[in-house]
Amino acid sequence: MPELAATPTVTVVGSLNLDTLLTVPHLPEPGATVICSGWDARYGGKGANQAIAAARQGGEVSIIGCVGDDPVGSAYVNSLIEQQVGVSGIQPLQQMQTGRAYITIDSAGQNTIVVNQGANMYLSAELVLAQESLLAASDVVLAQCEVPIEAVVVGLQRASELGKTTILNASPINPEFPWGQVPIDFLIVNEREAAALLGYFVESTNEASTVRAQMADLGVGTLIITRGKEHTFAFSANQAYKVPPPQVEVEDTTGAGDAFAGAFAVHWAQTHNLLSSVRKANIAGAITTTRLGAQDAIPTREEVDNFGKPPPIPQSQVSEGEGEVANEEEVPA
């Protein structure tokens, strides 16, 4: 197992999109037209979202991906630099449009997403291997499935050969992924994605023995299943946890899964403690749902670490002679 990292180095292999957000009273049914009440455009893409999430949790982060040579692409790269994300692994592609995502968000904060991959679909295995120095310098390599599967596979495979922790957020599920042929230390999926892989919805940690048998077939060391407001499940070879997320007022679920994955990568590299890492990732995901958008909504390390703690007492309210005010314990999420 890789050593604990005081400042984890994370390399993300993934997508970069410009998100168009449409606020609607309810999600459209087939053949229906819905009038939106609000419109916005923001940077997104699961790869870049997770890179920013990891950076905000204190990681030293780089991303391997592609943008177009359009104004959106160059502006996006500059934005990532401002977010303290390394961009040497981003390849601008000539005569290509940067990826786009079109997101509808209803009054309950639920969403549907349509993605036009654009430059993302040209992230090749060769382009990933050309950035081996980034993989070699990493504690964790994190990938998703919004880019070509061959790029994801070679990134995870080479990272494993280099002794790095590999994390796959298998979203969206791609039927072409060669399960069992690629070593995956941590697989993060939501409950529907887990059901697509396992063939059933996991409803209890009592199912651990059955789940573990399928994990072995998938080549997965630890399986983490996020379930929205319900408990997150985590199954490793000898641990099975159900971890309650904080209950918050949901504004928009966009980016919550990305916040979870990026936060988990950093906290695992720092602690190698599955339970505490899932707790922190749950908090990061929950906070993200209380705000509109993806990247703008992702919390900082301070917000995650202080979540649930009572606000500090202003010094002006401490009477002279009382001494120090003891910090109360954090309420577990």
PDB file of C-alpha atoms in Angstrom, residues 11-17 45-48 50 62-67 89-90 120 123 128 142-148 151-152:
ATOM      1  CA  THR A  11      -3.696  13.133 -11.226  1.00  0.00           C
ATOM      2  CA  VAL A  12      -7.119  13.056 -12.851  1.00  0.00           C
ATOM      3  CA  VAL A  13      -7.716  11.482 -16.246  1.00  0.00           C
ATOM      4  CA  GLY A  14     -10.968  12.936 -17.471  1.00  0.00           C
ATOM      5  CA  SER A  15     -13.279  15.352 -19.209  1.00  0.00           C
ATOM      6  CA  LEU A  16     -13.622  19.115 -19.434  1.00  0.00           C
ATOM      7  CA  ASN A  17     -16.957  20.636 -20.485  1.00  0.00           C
ATOM      8  CA  GLY A  45     -16.996  17.976 -16.904  1.00  0.00           C
ATOM      9  CA  LYS A  46     -16.505  15.178 -14.409  1.00  0.00           C
ATOM     10  CA  GLY A  47     -12.730  15.165 -14.792  1.00  0.00           C
ATOM     11  CA  ALA A  48     -12.249  18.861 -14.154  1.00  0.00           C
ATOM     12  CA  GLN A  50     -13.070  16.109  -9.540  1.00  0.00           C
ATOM     13  CA  SER A  62      -3.102  17.859 -12.271  1.00  0.00           C
ATOM     14  CA  ILE A  63      -5.507  16.834 -15.013  1.00  0.00           C
ATOM     15  CA  ILE A  64      -4.920  14.904 -18.228  1.00  0.00           C
ATOM     16  CA  GLY A  65      -7.533  15.755 -20.846  1.00  0.00           C
ATOM     17  CA  CYS A  66      -8.400  17.592 -24.046  1.00  0.00           C
ATOM     18  CA  VAL A  67     -10.025  20.903 -24.928  1.00  0.00           C
ATOM     19  CA  GLY A  89      -1.528  17.432 -19.178  1.00  0.00           C
ATOM     20  CA  ILE A  90      -4.259  19.258 -21.117  1.00  0.00           C
ATOM     21  CA  ASN A 120     -13.023  14.881 -24.887  1.00  0.00           C
ATOM     22  CA  LEU A 123      -8.284  11.756 -25.446  1.00  0.00           C
ATOM     23  CA  VAL A 128      -2.342   9.631 -21.582  1.00  0.00           C
ATOM     24  CA  LEU A 142      -8.522   9.168 -10.457  1.00  0.00           C
ATOM     25  CA  ALA A 143     -10.603   8.550 -13.589  1.00  0.00           C
ATOM     26  CA  GLN A 144     -14.213   8.557 -14.804  1.00  0.00           C
ATOM     27  CA  CYS A 145     -15.962   7.361 -17.983  1.00  0.00           C
ATOM     28  CA  GLU A 146     -16.713  10.618 -19.844  1.00  0.00           C
ATOM     29  CA  VAL A 147     -13.646  10.100 -22.051  1.00  0.00           C
ATOM     30  CA  PRO A 148     -12.747   7.146 -24.315  1.00  0.00           C
ATOM     31  CA  ALA A 151      -7.656   6.341 -22.190  1.00  0.00           C
ATOM     32  CA  VAL A 152      -9.198   5.398 -18.840  1.00  0.00           C
TER      33      VAL A 152
END
